[in-house]
mmCIF file of C-alpha atoms in Angstrom:
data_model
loop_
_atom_site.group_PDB
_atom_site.id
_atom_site.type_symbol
_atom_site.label_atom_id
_atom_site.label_comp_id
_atom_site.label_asym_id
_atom_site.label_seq_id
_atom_site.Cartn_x
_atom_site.Cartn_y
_atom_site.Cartn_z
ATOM 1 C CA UNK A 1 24.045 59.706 9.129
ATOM 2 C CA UNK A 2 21.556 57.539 10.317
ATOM 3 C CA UNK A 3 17.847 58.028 10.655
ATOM 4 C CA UNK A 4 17.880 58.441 14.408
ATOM 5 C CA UNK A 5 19.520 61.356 13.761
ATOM 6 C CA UNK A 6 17.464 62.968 10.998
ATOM 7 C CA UNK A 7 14.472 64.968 11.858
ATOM 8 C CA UNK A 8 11.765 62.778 10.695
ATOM 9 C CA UNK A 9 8.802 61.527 12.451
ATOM 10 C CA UNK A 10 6.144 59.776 10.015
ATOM 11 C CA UNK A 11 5.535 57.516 7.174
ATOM 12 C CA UNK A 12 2.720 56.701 5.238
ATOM 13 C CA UNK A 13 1.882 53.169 5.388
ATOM 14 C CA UNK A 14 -1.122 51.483 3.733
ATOM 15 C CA UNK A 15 -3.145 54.463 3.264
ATOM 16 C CA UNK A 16 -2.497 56.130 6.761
ATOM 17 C CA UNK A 17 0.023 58.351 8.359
ATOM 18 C CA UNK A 18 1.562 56.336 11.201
ATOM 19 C CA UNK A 19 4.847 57.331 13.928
ATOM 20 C CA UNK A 20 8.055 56.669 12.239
ATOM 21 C CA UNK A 21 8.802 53.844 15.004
ATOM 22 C CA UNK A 22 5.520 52.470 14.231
ATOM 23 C CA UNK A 23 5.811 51.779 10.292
ATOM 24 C CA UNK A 24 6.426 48.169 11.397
ATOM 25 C CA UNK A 25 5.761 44.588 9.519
ATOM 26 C CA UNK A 26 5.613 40.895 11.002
ATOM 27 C CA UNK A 27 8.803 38.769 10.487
ATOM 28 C CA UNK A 28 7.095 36.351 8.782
ATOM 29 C CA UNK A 29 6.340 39.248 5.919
ATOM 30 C CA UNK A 30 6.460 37.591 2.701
ATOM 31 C CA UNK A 31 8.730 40.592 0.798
ATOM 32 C CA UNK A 32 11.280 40.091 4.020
ATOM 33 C CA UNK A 33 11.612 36.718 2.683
ATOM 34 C CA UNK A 34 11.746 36.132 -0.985
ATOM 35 C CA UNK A 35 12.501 39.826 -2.133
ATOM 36 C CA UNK A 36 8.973 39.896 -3.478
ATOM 37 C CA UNK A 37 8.682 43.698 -3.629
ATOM 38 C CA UNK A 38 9.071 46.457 -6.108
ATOM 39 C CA UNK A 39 10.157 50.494 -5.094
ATOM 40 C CA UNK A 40 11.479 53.501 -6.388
ATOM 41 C CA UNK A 41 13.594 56.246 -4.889
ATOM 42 C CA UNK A 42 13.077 60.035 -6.021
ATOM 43 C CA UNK A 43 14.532 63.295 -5.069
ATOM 44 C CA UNK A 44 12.891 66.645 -3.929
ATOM 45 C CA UNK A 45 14.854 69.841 -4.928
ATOM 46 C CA UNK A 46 14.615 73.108 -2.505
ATOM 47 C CA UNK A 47 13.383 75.932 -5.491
ATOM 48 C CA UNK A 48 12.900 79.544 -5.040
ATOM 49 C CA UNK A 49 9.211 78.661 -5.561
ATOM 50 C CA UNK A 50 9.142 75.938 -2.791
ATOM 51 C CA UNK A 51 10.182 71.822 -3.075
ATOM 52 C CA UNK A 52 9.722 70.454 -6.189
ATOM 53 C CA UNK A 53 9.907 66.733 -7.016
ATOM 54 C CA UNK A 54 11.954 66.065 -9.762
ATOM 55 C CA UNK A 55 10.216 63.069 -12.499
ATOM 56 C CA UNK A 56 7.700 61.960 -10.213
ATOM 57 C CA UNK A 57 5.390 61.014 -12.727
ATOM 58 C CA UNK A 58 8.013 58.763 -14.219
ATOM 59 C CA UNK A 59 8.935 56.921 -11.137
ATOM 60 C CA UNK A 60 5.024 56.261 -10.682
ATOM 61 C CA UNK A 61 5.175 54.501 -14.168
ATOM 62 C CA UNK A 62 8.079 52.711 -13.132
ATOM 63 C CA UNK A 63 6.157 51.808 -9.726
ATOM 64 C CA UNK A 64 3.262 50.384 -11.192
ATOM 65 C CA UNK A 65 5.461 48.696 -14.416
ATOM 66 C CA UNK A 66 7.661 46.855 -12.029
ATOM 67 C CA UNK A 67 4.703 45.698 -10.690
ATOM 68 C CA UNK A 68 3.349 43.869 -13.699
ATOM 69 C CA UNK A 69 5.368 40.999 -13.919
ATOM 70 C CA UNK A 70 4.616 40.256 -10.015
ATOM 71 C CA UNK A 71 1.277 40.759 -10.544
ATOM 72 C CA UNK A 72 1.255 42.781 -7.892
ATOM 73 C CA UNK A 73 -1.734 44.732 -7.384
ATOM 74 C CA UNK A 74 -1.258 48.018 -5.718
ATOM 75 C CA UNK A 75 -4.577 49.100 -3.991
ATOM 76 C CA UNK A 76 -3.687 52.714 -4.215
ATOM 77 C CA UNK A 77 -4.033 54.820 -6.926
ATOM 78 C CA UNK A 78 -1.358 57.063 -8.837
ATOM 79 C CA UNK A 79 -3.742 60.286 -6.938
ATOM 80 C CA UNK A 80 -3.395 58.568 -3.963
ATOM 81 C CA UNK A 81 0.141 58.242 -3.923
ATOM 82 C CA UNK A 82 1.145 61.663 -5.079
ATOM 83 C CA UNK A 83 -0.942 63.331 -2.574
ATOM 84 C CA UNK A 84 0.116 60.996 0.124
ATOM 85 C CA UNK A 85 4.224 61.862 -0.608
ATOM 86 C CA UNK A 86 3.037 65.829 -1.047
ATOM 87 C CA UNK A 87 1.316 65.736 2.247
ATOM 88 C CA UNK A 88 3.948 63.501 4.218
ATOM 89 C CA UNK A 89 6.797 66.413 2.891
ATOM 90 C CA UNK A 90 4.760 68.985 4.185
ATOM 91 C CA UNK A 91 3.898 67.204 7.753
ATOM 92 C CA UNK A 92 7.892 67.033 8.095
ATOM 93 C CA UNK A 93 8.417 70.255 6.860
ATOM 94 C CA UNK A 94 11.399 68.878 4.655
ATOM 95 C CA UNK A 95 12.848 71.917 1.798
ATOM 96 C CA UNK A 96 14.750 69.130 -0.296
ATOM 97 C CA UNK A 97 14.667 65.089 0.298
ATOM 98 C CA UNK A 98 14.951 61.499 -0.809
ATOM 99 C CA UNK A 99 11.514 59.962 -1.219
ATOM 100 C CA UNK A 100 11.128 56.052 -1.514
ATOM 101 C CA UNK A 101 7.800 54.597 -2.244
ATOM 102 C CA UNK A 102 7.786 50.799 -1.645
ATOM 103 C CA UNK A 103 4.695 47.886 -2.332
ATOM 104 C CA UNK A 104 5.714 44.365 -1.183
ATOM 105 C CA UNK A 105 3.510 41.215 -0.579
ATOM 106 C CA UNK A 106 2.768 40.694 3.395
ATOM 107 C CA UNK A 107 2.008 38.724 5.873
ATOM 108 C CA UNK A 108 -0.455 36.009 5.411
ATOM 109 C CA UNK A 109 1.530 32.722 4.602
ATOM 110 C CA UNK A 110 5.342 31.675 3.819
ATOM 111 C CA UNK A 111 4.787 29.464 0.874
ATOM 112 C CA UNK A 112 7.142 30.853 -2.001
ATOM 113 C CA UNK A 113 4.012 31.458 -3.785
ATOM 114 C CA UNK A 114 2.309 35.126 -2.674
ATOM 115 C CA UNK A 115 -1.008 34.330 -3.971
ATOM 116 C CA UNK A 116 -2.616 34.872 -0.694
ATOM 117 C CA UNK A 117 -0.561 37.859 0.825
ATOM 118 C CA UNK A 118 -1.742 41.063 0.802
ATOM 119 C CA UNK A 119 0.169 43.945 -1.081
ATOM 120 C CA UNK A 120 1.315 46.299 1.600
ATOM 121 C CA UNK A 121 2.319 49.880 0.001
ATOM 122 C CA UNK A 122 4.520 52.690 2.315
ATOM 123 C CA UNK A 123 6.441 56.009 1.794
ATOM 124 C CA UNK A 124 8.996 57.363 3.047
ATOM 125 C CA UNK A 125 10.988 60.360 2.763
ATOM 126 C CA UNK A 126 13.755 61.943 4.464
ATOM 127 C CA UNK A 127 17.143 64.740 3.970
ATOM 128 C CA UNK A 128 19.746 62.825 2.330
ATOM 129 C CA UNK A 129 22.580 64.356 0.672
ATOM 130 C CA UNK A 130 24.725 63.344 -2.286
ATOM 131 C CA UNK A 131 24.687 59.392 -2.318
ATOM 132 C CA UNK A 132 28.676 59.000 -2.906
ATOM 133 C CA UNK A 133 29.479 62.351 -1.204
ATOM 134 C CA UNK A 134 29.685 65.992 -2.115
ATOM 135 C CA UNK A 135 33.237 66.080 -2.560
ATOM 136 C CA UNK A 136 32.825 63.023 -5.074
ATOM 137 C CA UNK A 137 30.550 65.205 -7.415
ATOM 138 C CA UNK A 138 33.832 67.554 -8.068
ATOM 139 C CA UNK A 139 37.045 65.605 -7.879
ATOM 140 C CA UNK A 140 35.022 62.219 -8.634
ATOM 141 C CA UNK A 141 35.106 58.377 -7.718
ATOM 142 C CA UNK A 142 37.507 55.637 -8.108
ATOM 143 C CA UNK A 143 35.647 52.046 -8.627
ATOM 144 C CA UNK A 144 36.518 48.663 -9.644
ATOM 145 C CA UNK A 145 34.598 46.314 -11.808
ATOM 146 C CA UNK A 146 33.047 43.640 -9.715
ATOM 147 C CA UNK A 147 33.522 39.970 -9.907
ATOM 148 C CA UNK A 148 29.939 39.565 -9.611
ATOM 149 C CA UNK A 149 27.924 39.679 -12.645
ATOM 150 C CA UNK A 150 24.695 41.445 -13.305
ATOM 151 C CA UNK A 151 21.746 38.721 -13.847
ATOM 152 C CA UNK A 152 20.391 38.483 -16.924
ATOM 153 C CA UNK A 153 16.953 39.847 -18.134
ATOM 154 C CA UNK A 154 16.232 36.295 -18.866
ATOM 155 C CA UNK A 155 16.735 35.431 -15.432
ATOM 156 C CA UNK A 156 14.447 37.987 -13.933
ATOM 157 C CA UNK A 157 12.765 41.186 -15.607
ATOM 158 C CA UNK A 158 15.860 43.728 -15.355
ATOM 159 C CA UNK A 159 13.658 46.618 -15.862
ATOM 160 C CA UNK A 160 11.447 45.816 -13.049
ATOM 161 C CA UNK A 161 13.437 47.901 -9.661
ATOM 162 C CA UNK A 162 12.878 44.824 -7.423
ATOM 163 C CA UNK A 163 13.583 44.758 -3.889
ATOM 164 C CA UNK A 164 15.253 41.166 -4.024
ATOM 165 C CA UNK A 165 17.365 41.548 -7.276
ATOM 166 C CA UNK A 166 19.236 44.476 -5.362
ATOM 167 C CA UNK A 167 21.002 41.480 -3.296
ATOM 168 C CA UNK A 168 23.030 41.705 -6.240
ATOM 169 C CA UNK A 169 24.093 45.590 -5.499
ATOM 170 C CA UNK A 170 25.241 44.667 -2.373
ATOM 171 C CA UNK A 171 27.696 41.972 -3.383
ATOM 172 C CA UNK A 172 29.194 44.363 -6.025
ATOM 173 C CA UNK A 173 28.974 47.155 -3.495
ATOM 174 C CA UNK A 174 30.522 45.738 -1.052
ATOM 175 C CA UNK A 175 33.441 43.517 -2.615
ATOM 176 C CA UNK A 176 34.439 47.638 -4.173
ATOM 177 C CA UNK A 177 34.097 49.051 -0.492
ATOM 178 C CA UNK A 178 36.533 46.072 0.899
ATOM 179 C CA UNK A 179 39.004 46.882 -1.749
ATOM 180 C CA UNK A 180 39.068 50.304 -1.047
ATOM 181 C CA UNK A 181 37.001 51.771 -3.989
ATOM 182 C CA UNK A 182 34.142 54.054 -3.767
ATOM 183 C CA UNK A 183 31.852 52.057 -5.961
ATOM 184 C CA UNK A 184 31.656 49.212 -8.131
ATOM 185 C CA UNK A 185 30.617 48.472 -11.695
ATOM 186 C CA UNK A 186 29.158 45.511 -12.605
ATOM 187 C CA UNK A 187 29.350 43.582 -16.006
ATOM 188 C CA UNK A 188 26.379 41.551 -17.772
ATOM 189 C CA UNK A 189 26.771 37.848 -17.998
ATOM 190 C CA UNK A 190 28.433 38.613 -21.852
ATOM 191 C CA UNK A 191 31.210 40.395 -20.090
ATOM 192 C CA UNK A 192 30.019 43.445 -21.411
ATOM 193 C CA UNK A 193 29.460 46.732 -19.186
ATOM 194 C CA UNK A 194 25.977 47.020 -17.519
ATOM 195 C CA UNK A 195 25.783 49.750 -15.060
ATOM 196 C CA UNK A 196 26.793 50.448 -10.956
ATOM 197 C CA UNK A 197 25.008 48.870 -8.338
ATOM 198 C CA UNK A 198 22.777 51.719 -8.409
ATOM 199 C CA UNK A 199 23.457 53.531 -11.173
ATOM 200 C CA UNK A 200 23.869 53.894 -14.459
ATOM 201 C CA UNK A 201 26.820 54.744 -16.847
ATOM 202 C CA UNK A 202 28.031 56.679 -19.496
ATOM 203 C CA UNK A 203 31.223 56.768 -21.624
ATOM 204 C CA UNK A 204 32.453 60.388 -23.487
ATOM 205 C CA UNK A 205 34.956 59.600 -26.542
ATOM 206 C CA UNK A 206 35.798 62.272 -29.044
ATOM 207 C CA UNK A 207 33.144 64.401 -27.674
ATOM 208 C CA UNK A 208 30.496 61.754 -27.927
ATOM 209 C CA UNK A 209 28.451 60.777 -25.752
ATOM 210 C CA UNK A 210 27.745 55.972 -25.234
ATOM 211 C CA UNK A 211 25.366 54.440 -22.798
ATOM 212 C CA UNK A 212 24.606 50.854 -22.798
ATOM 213 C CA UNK A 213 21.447 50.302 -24.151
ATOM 214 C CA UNK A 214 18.239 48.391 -22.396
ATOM 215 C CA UNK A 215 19.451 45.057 -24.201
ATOM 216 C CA UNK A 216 22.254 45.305 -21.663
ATOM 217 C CA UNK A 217 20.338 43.654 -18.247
ATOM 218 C CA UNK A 218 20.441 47.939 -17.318
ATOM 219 C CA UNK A 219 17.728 49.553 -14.992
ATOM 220 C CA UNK A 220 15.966 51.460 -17.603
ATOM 221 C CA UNK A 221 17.154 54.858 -15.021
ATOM 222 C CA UNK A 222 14.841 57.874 -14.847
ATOM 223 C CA UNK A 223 18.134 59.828 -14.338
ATOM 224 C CA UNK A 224 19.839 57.929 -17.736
ATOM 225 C CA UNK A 225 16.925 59.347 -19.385
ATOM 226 C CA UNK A 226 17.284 62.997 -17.954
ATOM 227 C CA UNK A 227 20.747 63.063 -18.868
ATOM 228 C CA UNK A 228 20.001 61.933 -22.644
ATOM 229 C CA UNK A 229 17.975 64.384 -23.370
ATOM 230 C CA UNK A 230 20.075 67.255 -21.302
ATOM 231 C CA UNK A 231 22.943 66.153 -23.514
ATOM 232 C CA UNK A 232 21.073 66.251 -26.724
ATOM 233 C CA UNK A 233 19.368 69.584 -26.143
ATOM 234 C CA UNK A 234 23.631 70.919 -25.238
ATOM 235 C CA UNK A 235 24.379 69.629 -28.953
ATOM 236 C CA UNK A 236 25.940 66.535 -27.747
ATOM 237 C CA UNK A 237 25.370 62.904 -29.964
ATOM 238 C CA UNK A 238 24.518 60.122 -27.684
ATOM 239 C CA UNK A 239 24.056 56.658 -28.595
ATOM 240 C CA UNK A 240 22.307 55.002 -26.062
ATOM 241 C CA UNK A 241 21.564 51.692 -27.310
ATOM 242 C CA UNK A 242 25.309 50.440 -27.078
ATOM 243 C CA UNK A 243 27.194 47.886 -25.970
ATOM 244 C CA UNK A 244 30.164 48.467 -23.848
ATOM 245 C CA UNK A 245 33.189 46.303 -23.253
ATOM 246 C CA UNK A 246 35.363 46.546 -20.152
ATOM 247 C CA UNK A 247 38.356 47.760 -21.904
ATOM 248 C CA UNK A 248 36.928 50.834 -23.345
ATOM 249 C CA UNK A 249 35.955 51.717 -20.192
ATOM 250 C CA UNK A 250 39.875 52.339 -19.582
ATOM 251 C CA UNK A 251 40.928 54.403 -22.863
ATOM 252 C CA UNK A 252 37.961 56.359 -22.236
ATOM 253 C CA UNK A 253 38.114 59.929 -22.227
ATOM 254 C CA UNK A 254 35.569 60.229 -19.658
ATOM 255 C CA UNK A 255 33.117 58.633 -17.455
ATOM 256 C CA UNK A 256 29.871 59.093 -14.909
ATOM 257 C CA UNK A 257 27.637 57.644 -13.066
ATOM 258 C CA UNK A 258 24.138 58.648 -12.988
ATOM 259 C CA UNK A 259 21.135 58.067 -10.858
ATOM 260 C CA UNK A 260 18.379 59.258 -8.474
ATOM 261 C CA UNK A 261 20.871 59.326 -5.461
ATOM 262 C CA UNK A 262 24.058 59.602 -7.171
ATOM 263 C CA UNK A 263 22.728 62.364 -9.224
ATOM 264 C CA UNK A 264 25.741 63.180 -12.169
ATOM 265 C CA UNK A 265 28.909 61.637 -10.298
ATOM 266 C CA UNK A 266 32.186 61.472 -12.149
ATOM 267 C CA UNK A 267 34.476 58.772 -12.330
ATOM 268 C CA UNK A 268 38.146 59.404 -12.366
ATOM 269 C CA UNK A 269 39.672 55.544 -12.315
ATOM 270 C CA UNK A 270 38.456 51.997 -12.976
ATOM 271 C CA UNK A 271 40.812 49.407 -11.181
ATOM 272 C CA UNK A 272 43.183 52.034 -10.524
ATOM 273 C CA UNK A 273 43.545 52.833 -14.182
ATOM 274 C CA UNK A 274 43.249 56.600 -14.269
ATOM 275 C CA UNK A 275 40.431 57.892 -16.679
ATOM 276 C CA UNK A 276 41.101 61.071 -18.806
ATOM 277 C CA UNK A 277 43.519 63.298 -16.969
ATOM 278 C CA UNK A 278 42.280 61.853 -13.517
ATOM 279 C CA UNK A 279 39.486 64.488 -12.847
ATOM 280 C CA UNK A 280 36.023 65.703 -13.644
ATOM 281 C CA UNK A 281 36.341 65.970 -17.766
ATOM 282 C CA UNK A 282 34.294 69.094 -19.175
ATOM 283 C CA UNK A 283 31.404 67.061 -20.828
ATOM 284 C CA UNK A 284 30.626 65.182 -17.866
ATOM 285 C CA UNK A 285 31.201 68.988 -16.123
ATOM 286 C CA UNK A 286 28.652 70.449 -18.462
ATOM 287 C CA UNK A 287 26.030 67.867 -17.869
ATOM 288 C CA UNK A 288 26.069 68.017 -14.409
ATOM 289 C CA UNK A 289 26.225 71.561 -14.361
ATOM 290 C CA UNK A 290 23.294 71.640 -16.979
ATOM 291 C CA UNK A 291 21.081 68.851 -14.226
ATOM 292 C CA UNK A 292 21.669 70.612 -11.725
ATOM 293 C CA UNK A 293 20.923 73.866 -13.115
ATOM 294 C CA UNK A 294 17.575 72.199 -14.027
ATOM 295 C CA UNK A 295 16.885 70.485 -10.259
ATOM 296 C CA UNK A 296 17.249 73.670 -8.789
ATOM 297 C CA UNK A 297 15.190 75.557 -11.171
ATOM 298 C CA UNK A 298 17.610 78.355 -11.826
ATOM 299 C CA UNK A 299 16.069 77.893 -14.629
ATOM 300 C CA UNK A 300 12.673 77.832 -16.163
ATOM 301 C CA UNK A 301 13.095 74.880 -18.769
ATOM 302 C CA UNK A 302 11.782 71.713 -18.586
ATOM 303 C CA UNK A 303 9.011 72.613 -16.151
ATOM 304 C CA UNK A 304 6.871 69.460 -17.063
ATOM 305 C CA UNK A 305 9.570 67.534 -15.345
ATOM 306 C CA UNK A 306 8.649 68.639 -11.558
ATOM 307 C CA UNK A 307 5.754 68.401 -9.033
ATOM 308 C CA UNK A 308 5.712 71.268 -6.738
ATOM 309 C CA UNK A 309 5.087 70.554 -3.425
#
């Protein structure tokens, strides 16, 4: 679905709500050209006590640390922003959403060098369902690791969710997508496993629970995080600071995806080498019943996580 055909009509840009068709940039934008720009994308649940976004505060530390290593100043505050994304869901009148706040340096010169561009800062939000499909969060996803390899943290800073770096999830993305694969994975430059294109993975063995660790050129993922700590608090051992090679990932017992849009996504083969018994195993089944339980607020736990609307 595209966004013509969504029910959405504004965005916040720069400190003002502005038209949808008007949340425009010049061409010789600075971010359009060197990837110089940092974002995050968040979800907001539909609750019996109204929409609720889920980790906010986390993906405004994760705003503001990808930031850093720019030095990228945004010239709004963490206030500023919530109230801005609060007020922009209730102007659309939107129950549940995707929410993407994004800072980039603008137009001012083209040298690769932004010193004297101004940070521009917009949000947007709109409905978007389940990012590899409802029926995928049941029956699950076949993918194929990618002959493209993750760049290295000493390349760029990894844990920085930069708009340019994400030319990297489209190769992967797209060479799994030619092949006929839902998704790809993509390895680190060691040949070990670092995460999808957008997400981030986990392994179940013997009832355990193995994610690669930070070490691993990995997104440090707000979702990852979540699911750690769901696990834990089910009883399950996790070891999170791992590394993975490609061959476990095919005598593994189990394995998901996790992130922001993919939410708790199964994967039933790698390379057409089924995993497990080809379906949704019952950890990865209790997780994501377990997150999703939580999203929706069906239950009361965890309430620090969400920012009611």
């Amino acid at each position: 679905m595209g966004f013509d055909d969504m029910d959405v009509d504004t965005i916040w840009m720069d400190g003002e709500f502005v038209d949808w068709d008007d949340a425009q940039i010049h061409v010789l934008t600075h971010g359009l050209h060197y990837g110089s720009g940092i974002f995050e994308g968040a979800r907001c649940y539909e609750t019996e006590n109204g929409p609720a976004i889920f980790r906010w505060e986390e993906h405004l530390d994760r705003l503001f640390q990808s930031a850093q290593p720019y030095e990228m100043e945004i010239d709004h505050s963490r206030e500023e922003l919530t109230e801005a994304t609060l007020e922009l869901i209730r102007r659309q009148d939107l129950s549940s959403c995707y929410i993407r706040p994004v800072a980039f340096y603008g137009y001012n010169s083209l040298g690769v060098s932004p010193d004297d561009c101004p940070t521009r800062t917009a949000i947007a939000a709109w409905p978007w369902g389940t990012y590899l499909g409802e029926e995928a969060l049941e029956k699950g996803i076949d993918v194929m690791v990618s002959s493209w390899r993750k760049h290295a943290s000493s390349q760029v800073p990894t844990n920085a969710k930069t708009t340019g770096l994400y030319a990297n999830s489209l190769l992967a993305g797209e060479e799994a997508r030619r092949n006929g694969y839902a998704e790809a994975l993509v390895l680190n430059k060691e040949g070990n496993v670092a995460e999808g294109p957008g997400e981030n993975i986990f392994l179940v063995r013997d009832g355990e629970i193995f994610t690669p660790g930070l070490s691993e050129s990995i997104l440090d993922g707000i979702t990852r995080n979540t699911v750690i700590t769901l696990a834990e608090d089910l009883g399950y051992t996790v070891h999170d600071n791992v590394s993975i090679s490609r061959g476990e990932l095919n005598t593994a017992d189990e394995l998901f995806f996790t992130g922001s849009a993919a939410e708790v996504t199964p994967i039933r083969k790698v390379d057409n080498v089924v995993i497990g018994d080809g379906s949704r195993g019952p950890v990865t089944e209790d997780i994501q019943s377990r997150f999703f339980d939580v999203v929706e607020r069906t239950t009361d736990e965890y309430d620090e996580w969400f920012q009611y609307v």
